[in-house]
CSV table of C-alpha atoms and ligand atoms in Angstrom, one decimal:
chain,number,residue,atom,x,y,z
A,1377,UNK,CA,0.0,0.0,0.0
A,1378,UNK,CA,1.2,3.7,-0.9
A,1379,UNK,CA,0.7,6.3,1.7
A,1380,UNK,CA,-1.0,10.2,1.0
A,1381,UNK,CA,2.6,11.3,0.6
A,1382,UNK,CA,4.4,9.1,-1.6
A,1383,UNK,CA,1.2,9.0,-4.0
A,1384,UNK,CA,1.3,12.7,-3.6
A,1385,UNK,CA,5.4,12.4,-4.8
A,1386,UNK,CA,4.2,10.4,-7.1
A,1387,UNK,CA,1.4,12.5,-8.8
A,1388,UNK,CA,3.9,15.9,-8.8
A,1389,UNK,CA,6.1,14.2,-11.4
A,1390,UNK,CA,3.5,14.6,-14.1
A,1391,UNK,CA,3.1,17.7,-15.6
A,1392,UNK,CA,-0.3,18.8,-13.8
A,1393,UNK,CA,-1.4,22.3,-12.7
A,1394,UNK,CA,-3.1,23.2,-9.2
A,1395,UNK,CA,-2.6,21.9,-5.8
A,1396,UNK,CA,-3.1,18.1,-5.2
A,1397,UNK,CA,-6.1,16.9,-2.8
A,1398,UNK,CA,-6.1,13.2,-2.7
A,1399,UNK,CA,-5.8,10.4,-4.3
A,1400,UNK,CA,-8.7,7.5,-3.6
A,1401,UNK,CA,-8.0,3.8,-5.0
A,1402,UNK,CA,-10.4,3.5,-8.0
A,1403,UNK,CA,-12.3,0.9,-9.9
A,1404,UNK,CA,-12.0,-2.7,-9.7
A,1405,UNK,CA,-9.1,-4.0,-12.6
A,1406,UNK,CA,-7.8,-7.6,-11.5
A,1407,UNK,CA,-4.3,-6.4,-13.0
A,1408,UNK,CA,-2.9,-2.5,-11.8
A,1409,UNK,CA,-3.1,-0.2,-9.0
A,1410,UNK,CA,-5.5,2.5,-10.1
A,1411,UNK,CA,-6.2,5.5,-8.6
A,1412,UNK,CA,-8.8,8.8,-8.8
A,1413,UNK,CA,-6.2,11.9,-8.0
A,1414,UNK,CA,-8.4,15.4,-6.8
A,1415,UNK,CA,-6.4,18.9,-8.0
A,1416,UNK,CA,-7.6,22.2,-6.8
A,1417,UNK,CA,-6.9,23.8,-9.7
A,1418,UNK,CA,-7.5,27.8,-8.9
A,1419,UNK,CA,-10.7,26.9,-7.7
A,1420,UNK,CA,-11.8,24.5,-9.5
A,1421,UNK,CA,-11.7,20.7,-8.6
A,1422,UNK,CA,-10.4,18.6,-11.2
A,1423,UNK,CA,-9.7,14.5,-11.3
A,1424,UNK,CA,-7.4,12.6,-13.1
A,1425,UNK,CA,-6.0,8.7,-12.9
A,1426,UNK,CA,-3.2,8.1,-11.8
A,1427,UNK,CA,-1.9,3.6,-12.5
A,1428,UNK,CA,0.9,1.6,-11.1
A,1429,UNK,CA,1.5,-0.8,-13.9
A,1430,UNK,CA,2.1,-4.3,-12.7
A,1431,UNK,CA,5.1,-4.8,-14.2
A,1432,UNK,CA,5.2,-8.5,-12.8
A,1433,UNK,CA,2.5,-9.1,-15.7
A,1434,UNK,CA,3.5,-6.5,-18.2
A,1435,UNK,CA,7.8,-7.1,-17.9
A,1436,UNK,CA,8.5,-4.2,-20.9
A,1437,UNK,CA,6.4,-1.3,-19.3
A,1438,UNK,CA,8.4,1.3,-21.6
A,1439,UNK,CA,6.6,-1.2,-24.5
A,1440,UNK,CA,3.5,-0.8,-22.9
A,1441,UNK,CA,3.7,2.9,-22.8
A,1442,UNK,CA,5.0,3.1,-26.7
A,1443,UNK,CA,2.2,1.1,-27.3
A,1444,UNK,CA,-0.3,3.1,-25.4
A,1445,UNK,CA,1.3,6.5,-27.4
A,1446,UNK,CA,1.1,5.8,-30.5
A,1447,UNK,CA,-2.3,4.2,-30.3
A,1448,UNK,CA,-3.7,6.8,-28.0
A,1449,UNK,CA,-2.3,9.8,-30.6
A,1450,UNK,CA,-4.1,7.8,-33.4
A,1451,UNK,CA,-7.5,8.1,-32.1
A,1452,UNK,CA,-7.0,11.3,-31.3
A,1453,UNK,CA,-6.4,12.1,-34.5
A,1454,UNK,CA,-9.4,10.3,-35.5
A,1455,UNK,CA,-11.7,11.6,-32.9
A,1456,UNK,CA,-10.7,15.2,-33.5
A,1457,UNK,CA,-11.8,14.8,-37.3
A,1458,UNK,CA,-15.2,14.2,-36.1
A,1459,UNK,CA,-15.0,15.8,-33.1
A,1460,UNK,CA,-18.1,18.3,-33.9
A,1461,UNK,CA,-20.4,15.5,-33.8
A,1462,UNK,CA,-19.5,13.2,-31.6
A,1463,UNK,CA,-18.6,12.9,-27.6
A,1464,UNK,CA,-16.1,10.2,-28.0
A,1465,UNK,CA,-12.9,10.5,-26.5
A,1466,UNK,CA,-9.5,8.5,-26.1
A,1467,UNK,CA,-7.3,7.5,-23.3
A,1468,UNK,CA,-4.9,10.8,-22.8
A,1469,UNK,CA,-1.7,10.4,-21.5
A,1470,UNK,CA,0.0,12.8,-18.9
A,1471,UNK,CA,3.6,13.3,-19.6
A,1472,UNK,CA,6.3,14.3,-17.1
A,1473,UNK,CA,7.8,17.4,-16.1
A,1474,UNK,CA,10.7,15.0,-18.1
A,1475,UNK,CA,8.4,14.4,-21.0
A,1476,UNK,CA,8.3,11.1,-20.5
A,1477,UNK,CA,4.9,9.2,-20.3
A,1478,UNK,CA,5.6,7.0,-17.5
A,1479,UNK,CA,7.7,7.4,-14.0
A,1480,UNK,CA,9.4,4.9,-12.2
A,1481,UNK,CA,9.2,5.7,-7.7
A,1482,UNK,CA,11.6,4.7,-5.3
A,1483,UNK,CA,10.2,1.2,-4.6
A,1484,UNK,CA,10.9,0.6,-8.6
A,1485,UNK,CA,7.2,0.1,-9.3
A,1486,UNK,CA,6.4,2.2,-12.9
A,1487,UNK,CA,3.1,5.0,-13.0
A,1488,UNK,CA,1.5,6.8,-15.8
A,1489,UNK,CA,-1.3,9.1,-15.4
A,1490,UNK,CA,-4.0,9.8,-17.9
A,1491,UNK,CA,-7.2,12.9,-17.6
A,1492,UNK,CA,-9.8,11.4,-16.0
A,1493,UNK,CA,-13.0,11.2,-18.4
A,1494,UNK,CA,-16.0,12.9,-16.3
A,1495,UNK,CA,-19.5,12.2,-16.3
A,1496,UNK,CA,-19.1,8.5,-17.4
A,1497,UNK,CA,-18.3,5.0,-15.8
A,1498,UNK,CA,-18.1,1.5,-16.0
A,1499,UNK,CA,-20.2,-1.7,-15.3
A,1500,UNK,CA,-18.8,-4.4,-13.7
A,1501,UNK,CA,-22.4,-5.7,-15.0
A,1502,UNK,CA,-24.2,-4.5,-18.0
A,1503,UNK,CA,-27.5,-3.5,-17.0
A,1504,UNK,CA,-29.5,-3.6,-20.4
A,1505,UNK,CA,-29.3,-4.7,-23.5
A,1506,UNK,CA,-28.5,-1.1,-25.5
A,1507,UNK,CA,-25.3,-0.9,-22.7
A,1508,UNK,CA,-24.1,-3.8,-24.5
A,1509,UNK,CA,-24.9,-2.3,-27.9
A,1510,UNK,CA,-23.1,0.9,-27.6
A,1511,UNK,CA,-20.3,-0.7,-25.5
A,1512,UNK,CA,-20.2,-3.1,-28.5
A,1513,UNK,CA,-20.0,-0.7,-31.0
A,1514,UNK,CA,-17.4,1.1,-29.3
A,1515,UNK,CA,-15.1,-1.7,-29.3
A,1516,UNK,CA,-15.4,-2.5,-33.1
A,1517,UNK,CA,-15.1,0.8,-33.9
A,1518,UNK,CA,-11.9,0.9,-31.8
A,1519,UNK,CA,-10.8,-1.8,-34.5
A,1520,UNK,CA,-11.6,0.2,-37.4
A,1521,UNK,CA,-9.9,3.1,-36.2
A,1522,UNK,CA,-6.7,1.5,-36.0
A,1523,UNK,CA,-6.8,-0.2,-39.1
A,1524,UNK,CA,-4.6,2.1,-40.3
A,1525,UNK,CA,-2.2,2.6,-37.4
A,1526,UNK,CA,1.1,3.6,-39.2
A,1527,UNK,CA,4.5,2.7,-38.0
A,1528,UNK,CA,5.8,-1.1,-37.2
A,1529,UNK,CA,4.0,-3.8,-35.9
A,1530,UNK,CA,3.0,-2.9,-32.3
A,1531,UNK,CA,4.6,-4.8,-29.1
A,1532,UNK,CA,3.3,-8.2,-27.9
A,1533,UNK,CA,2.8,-6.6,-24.5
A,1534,UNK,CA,2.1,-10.2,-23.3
A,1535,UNK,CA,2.9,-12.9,-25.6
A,1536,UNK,CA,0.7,-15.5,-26.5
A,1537,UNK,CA,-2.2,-13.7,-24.4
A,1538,UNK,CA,-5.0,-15.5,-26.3
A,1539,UNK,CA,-3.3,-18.6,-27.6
A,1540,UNK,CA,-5.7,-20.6,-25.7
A,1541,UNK,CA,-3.6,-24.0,-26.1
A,1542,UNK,CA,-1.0,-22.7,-24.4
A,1543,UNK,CA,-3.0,-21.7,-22.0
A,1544,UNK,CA,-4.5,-25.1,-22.1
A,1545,UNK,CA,0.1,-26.4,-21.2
A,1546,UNK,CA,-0.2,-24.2,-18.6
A,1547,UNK,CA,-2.4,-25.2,-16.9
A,1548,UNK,CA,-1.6,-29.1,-17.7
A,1549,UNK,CA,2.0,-27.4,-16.3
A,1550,UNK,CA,-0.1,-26.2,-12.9
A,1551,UNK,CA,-1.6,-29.1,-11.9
A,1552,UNK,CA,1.5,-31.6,-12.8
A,1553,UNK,CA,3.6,-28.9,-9.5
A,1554,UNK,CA,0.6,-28.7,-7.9
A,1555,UNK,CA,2.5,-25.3,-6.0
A,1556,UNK,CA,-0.6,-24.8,-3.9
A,1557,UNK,CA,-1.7,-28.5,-3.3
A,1558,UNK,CA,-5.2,-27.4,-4.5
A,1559,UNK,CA,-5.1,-30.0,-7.3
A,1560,UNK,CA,-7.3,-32.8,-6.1
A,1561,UNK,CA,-10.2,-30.1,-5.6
A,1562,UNK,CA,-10.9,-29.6,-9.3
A,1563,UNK,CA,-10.7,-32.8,-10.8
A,1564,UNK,CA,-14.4,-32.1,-12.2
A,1565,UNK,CA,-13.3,-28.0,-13.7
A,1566,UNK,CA,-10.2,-30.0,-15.4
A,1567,UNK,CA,-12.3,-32.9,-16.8
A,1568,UNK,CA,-14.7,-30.2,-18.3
A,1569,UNK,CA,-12.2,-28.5,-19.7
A,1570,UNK,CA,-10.3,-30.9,-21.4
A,1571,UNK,CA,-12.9,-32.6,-22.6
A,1572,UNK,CA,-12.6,-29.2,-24.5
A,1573,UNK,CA,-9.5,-29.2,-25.5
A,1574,UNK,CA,-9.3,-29.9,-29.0
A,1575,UNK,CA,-11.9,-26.6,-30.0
A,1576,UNK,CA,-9.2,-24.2,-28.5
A,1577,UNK,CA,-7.0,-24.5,-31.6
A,1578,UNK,CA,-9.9,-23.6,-33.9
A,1579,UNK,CA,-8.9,-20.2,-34.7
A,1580,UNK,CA,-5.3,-20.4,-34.7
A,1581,UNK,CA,-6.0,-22.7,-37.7
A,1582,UNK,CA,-8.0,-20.3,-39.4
A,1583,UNK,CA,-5.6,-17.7,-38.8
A,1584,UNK,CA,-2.9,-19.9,-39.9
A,1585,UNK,CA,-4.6,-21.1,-42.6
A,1586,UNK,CA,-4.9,-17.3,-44.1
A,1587,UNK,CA,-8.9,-16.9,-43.3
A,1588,UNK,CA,-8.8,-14.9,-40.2
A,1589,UNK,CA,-6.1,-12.2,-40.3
A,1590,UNK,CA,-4.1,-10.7,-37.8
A,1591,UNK,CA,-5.3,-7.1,-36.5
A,1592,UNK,CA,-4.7,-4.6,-34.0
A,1593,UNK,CA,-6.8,-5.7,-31.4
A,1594,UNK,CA,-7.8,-4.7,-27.5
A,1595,UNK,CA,-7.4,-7.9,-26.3
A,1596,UNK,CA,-9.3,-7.2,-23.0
A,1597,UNK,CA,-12.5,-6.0,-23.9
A,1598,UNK,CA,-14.2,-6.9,-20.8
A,1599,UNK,CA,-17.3,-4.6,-20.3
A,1600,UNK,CA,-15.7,-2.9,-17.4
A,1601,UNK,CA,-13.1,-1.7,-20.0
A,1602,UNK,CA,-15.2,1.1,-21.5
A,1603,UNK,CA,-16.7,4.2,-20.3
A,1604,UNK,CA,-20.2,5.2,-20.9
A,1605,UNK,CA,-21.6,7.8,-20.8
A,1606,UNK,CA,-23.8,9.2,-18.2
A,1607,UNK,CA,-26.4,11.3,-20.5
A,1608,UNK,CA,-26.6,9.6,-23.5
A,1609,UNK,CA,-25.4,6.1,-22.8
A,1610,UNK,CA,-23.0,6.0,-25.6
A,1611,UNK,CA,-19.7,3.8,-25.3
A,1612,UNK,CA,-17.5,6.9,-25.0
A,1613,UNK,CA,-14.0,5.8,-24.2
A,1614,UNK,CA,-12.0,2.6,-24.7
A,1615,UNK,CA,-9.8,2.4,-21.5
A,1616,UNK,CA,-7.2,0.1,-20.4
A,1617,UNK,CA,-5.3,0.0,-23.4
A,1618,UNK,CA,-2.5,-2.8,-21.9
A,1619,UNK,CA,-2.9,-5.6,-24.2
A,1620,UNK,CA,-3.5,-3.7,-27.7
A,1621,UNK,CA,-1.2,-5.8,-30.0
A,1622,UNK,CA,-1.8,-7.8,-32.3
A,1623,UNK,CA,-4.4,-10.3,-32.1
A,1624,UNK,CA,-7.7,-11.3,-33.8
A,1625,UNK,CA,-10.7,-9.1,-34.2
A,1626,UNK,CA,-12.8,-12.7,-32.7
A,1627,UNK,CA,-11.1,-12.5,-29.3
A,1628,UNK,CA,-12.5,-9.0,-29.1
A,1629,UNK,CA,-16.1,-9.8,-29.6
A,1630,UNK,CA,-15.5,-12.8,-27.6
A,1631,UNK,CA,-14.3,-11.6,-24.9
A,1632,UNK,CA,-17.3,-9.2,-24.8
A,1633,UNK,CA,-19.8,-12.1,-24.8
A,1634,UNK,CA,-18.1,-13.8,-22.0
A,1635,UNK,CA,-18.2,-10.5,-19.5
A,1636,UNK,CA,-21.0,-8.5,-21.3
A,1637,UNK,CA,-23.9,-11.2,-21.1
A,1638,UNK,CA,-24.2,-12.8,-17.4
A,1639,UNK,CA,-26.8,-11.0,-15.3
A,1640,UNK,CA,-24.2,-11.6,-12.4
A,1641,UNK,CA,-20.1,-10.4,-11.6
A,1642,UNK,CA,-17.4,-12.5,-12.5
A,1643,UNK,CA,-16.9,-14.2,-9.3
A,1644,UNK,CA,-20.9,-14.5,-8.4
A,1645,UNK,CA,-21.0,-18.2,-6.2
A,1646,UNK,CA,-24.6,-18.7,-7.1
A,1647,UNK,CA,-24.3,-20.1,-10.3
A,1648,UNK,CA,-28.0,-19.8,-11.1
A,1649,UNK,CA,-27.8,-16.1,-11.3
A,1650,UNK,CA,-24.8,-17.0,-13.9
A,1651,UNK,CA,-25.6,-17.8,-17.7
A,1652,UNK,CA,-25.7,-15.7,-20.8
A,1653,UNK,CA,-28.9,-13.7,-21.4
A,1654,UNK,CA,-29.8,-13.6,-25.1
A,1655,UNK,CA,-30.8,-10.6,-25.7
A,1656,UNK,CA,-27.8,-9.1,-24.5
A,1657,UNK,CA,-25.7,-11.4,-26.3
A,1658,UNK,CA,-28.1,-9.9,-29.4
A,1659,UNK,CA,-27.4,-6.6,-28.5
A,1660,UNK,CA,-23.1,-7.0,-28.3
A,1661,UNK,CA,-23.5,-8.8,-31.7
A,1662,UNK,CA,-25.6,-6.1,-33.7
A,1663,UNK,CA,-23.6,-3.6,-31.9
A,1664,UNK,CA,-20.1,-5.3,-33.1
A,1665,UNK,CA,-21.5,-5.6,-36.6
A,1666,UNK,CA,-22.6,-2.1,-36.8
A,1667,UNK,CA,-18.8,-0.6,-36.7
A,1668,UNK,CA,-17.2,-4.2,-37.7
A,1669,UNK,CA,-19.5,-5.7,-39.7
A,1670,UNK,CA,-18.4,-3.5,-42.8
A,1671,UNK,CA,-14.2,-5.3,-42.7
A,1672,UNK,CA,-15.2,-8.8,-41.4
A,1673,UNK,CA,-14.5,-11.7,-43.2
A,1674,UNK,CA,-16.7,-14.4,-43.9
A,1675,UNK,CA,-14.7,-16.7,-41.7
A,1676,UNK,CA,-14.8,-14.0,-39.1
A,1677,UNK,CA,-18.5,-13.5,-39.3
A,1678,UNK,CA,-19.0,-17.2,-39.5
A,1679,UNK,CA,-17.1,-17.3,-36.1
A,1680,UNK,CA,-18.8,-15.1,-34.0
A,1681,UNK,CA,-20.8,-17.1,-31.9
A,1682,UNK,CA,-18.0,-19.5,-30.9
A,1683,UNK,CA,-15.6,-17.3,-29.9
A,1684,UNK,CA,-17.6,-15.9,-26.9
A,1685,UNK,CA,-17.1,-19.6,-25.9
A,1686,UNK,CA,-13.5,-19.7,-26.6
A,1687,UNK,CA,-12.4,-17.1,-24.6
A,1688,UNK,CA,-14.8,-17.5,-21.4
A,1689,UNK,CA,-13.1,-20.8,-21.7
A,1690,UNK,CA,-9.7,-19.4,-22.3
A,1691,UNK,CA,-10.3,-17.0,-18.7
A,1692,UNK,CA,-11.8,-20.2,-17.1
A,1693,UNK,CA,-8.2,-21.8,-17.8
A,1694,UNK,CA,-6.7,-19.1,-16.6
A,1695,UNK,CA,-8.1,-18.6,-13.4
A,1696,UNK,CA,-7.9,-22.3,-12.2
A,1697,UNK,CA,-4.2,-22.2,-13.5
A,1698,UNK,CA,-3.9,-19.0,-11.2
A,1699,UNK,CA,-5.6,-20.7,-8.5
A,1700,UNK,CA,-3.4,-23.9,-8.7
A,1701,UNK,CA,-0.4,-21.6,-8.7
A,1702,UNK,CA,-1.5,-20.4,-5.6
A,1703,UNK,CA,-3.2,-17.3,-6.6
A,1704,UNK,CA,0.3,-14.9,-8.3
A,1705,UNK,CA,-1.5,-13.4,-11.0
A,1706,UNK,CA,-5.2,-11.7,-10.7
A,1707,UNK,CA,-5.8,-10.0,-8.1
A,1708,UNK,CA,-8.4,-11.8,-5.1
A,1709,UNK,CA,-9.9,-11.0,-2.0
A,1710,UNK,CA,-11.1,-14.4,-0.7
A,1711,UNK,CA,-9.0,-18.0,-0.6
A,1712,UNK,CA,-10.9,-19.3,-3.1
A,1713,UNK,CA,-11.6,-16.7,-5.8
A,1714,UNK,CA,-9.9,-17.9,-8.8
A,1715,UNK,CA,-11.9,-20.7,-8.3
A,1716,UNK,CA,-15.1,-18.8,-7.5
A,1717,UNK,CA,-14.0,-17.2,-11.1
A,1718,UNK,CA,-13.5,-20.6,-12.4
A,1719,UNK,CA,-16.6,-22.1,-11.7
A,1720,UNK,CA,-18.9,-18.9,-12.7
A,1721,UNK,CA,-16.5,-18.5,-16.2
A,1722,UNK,CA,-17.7,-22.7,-17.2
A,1723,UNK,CA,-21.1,-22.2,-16.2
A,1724,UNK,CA,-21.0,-19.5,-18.8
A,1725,UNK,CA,-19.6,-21.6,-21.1
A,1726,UNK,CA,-22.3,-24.3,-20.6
A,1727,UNK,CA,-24.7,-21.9,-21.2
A,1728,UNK,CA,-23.3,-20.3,-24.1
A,1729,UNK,CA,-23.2,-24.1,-25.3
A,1730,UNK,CA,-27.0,-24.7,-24.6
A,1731,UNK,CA,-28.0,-21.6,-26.9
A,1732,UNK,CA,-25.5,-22.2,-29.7
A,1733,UNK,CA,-28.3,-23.1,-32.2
A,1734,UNK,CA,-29.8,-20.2,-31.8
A,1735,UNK,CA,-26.6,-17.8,-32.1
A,1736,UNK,CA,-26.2,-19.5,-35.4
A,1737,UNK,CA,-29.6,-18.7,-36.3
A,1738,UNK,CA,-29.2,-15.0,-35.4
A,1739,UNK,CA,-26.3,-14.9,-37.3
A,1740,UNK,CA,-27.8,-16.9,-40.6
A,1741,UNK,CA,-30.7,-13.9,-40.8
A,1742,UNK,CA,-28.1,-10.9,-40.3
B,2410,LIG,P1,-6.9,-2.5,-14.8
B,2410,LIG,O1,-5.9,-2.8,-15.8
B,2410,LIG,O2,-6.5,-2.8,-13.4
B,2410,LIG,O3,-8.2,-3.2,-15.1
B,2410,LIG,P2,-8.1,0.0,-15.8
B,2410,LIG,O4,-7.2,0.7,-16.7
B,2410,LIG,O5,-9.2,-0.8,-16.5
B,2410,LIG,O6,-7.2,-0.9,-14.9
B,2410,LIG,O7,-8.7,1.0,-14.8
B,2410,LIG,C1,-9.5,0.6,-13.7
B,2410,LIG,C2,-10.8,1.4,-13.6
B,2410,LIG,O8,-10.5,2.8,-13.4
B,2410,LIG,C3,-11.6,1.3,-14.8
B,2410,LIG,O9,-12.5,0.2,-14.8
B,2410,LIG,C4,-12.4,2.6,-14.8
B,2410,LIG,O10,-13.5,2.5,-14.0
B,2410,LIG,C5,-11.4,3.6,-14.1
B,2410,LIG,N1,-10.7,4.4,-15.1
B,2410,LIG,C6,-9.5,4.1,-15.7
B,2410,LIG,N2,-9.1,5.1,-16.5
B,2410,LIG,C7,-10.0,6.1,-16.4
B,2410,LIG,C8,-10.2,7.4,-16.9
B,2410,LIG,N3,-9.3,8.0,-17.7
B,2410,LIG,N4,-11.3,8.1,-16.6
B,2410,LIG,C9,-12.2,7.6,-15.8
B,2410,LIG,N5,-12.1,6.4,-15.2
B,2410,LIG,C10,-11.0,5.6,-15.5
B,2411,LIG,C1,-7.8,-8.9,-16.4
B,2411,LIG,O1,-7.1,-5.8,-16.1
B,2411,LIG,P1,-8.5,-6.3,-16.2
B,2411,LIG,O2,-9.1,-6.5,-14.8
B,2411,LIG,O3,-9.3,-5.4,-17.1
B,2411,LIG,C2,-7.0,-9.6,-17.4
B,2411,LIG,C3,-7.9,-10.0,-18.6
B,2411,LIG,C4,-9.0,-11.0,-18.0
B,2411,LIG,C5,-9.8,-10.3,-16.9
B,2411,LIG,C6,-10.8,-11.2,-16.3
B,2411,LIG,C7,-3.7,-8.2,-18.6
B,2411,LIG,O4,-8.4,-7.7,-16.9
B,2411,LIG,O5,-7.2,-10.7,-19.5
B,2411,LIG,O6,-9.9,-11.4,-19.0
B,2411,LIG,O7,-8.8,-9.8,-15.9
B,2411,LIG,N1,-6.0,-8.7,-17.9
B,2411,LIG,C8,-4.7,-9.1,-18.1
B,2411,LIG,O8,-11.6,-10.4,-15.5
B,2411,LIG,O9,-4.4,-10.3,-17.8
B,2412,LIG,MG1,-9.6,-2.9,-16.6
């Protein structure tokens, strides 16, 4: 934990005006330290965010940051074209008083700070079906906009994030050590998912087969990772901007369906209140094809409804690998929440499995 002070010593290396109030730990990320920072700026009070990268996942952060830079300045660029009709807005970086856009403190630990985007939040839990519309349309036109990103191919912040065989070795890996000696417990989560197994290579042999292309992608396009906004309930800003790389335009939607379509949180224990609701997954799929729909391919398209499968699967894996490693990766409150996470993520999949027909069906008539 950082004190008042030391987040205050922090905050002063970035190039911000006023006096600094607080700073209040914000939002509910499995992966950095986030906080709201409060500036009296002649007057006025003004936010921003303020993150401590955790540079135990993400071991280049100075990637990371180029990443974030070039992408960010892109959709600026965009958004400013069309600025007079729209609200949308982009991550913005703070630099420092070095011009640099991260800061490394005395503990070694590595924080960036962007403006805080005002009169808009995110759901842990999507509350209605046009949430997941707009919040789906944000995310594919996220896509389209950085189409034509220029420059070289962007960092792999993580590598491998969404090659879900290897997540399948790793967790094969996790129970073989057995670090935590929680293996015997989940015999019945590792019999369901590898009775699995074989569907997790499915579009890695499209891609390598030349049907789905490579893309810059978000890669974590849980529903928590866009701001709405509070007046019009528009999708205004793509945040946490981590794991854009390259990846496939399938994990994106996918990973929508798998965190955009339960009526409960991620680590809910009643699993009855867990499943996917249909007419939200309706909503993220007309919402996707709205901004997307226009640069899909056919094998894309034709994809669609499994990949919300693939990748609650793929978090499923990675959660009980987490939990057998003794819980080193997401962040948890309880002893048993990466399996809590486990457990909810499969009865998801189950569900998703028990409505496929009609997916296909929804996806035949668009
Ligand atoms: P993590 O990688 O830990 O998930 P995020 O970048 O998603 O971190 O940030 C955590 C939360 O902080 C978000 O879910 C969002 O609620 C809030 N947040 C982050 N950046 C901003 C911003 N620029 N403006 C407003 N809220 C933000
Ligand atoms: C993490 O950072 P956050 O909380 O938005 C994770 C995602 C998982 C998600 C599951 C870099 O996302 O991949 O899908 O938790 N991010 C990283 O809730 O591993
Ligand atoms: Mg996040």
């Amino acid at each position: 934990m950082y004190t008042q002070d030391e987040l205050r010593d922090i905050a002063s290396k970035f190039v911000i005006y006023g006096d600094f109030l607080v700073a209040v730990p914000f939002g509910s990320g499995h992966i950095n330290d986030t906080y709201q920072l409060t500036y009296d700026q002649g007057g006025v009070r003004l936010h921003y965010t303020m993150q401590r990268i955790n540079h135990a996942v993400f071991h280049h952060p100075e990637q990371v940051m180029e990443n974030m830079d070039r992408v960010t300045r892109h959709l600026l660029n965009k958004i400013h074209a069309e600025r007079i009709e729209t609200k949308k807005r982009t991550l913005r970086l703070l630099r420092t008083y070095t011009n640099q856009p991260c800061v490394q403190d005395h503990r070694g630990n590595y924080w960036r700070a962007y403006v805080f985007v005002e009169n808009a939040r995110s759901y842990d839990v999507l509350e209605n079906p046009k949430q997941a519309y707009m919040a789906a349309q944000a995310f594919g036109d996220f896509q389209c906009n950085l189409v034509d990103l220029p420059g070289p191919r962007l960092h792999e912040t993580i590598p491998n994030f969404h090659n879900t065989p290897k997540r399948v070795e790793a967790l094969e890996a996790a129970i073989k050590s057995d670090k935590a000696g929680r293996a015997r417990q989940v015999r019945h989560e590792i019999d369901f998912i590898m009775k699995r197994r074989e569907e997790t290579e499915k579009l890695l042999k499209l891609n390598a087969e030349g049907s789905i292309p490579e893309r810059i992608t978000h890669n974590d396009t849980k529903v928590n990772n866009i701001l709405i906004d509070d007046l019009t309930g528009e999708g205004i800003c793509v945040i946490d901007l981590d794991t854009v790389m390259p990846g496939l335009a399938l994990y994106d939607f996918g990973d929508m369906v798998r965190a955009g379509t339960s009526a409960a949180e991620e680590d809910e224990v009643n699993l009855e209140k867990v499943g996917m609701r249909f007419e939200m997954y309706e909503a993220l799929f007309r919402g996707f094809l709205s901004s997307a729909g226009g640069f899909l391919t056919p094998a894309e398209r034709e994809n669609l409804p499994f990949a919300g499968k693939l990748i609650t699967l793929e978090t499923a894996i990675r959660f009980l690998t987490d939990y057998l490693e003794g819980d080193v990766y997401f962040k948890t409150r309880r002893p048993h929440h990466n399996l809590d996470r486990c457990r909810n993520q499969l009865k998801i999949v189950e569900s998703i499995e028990s409505q496929m027909n009609e997916m296909k069906k929804l996806l035949k008539q668009a």
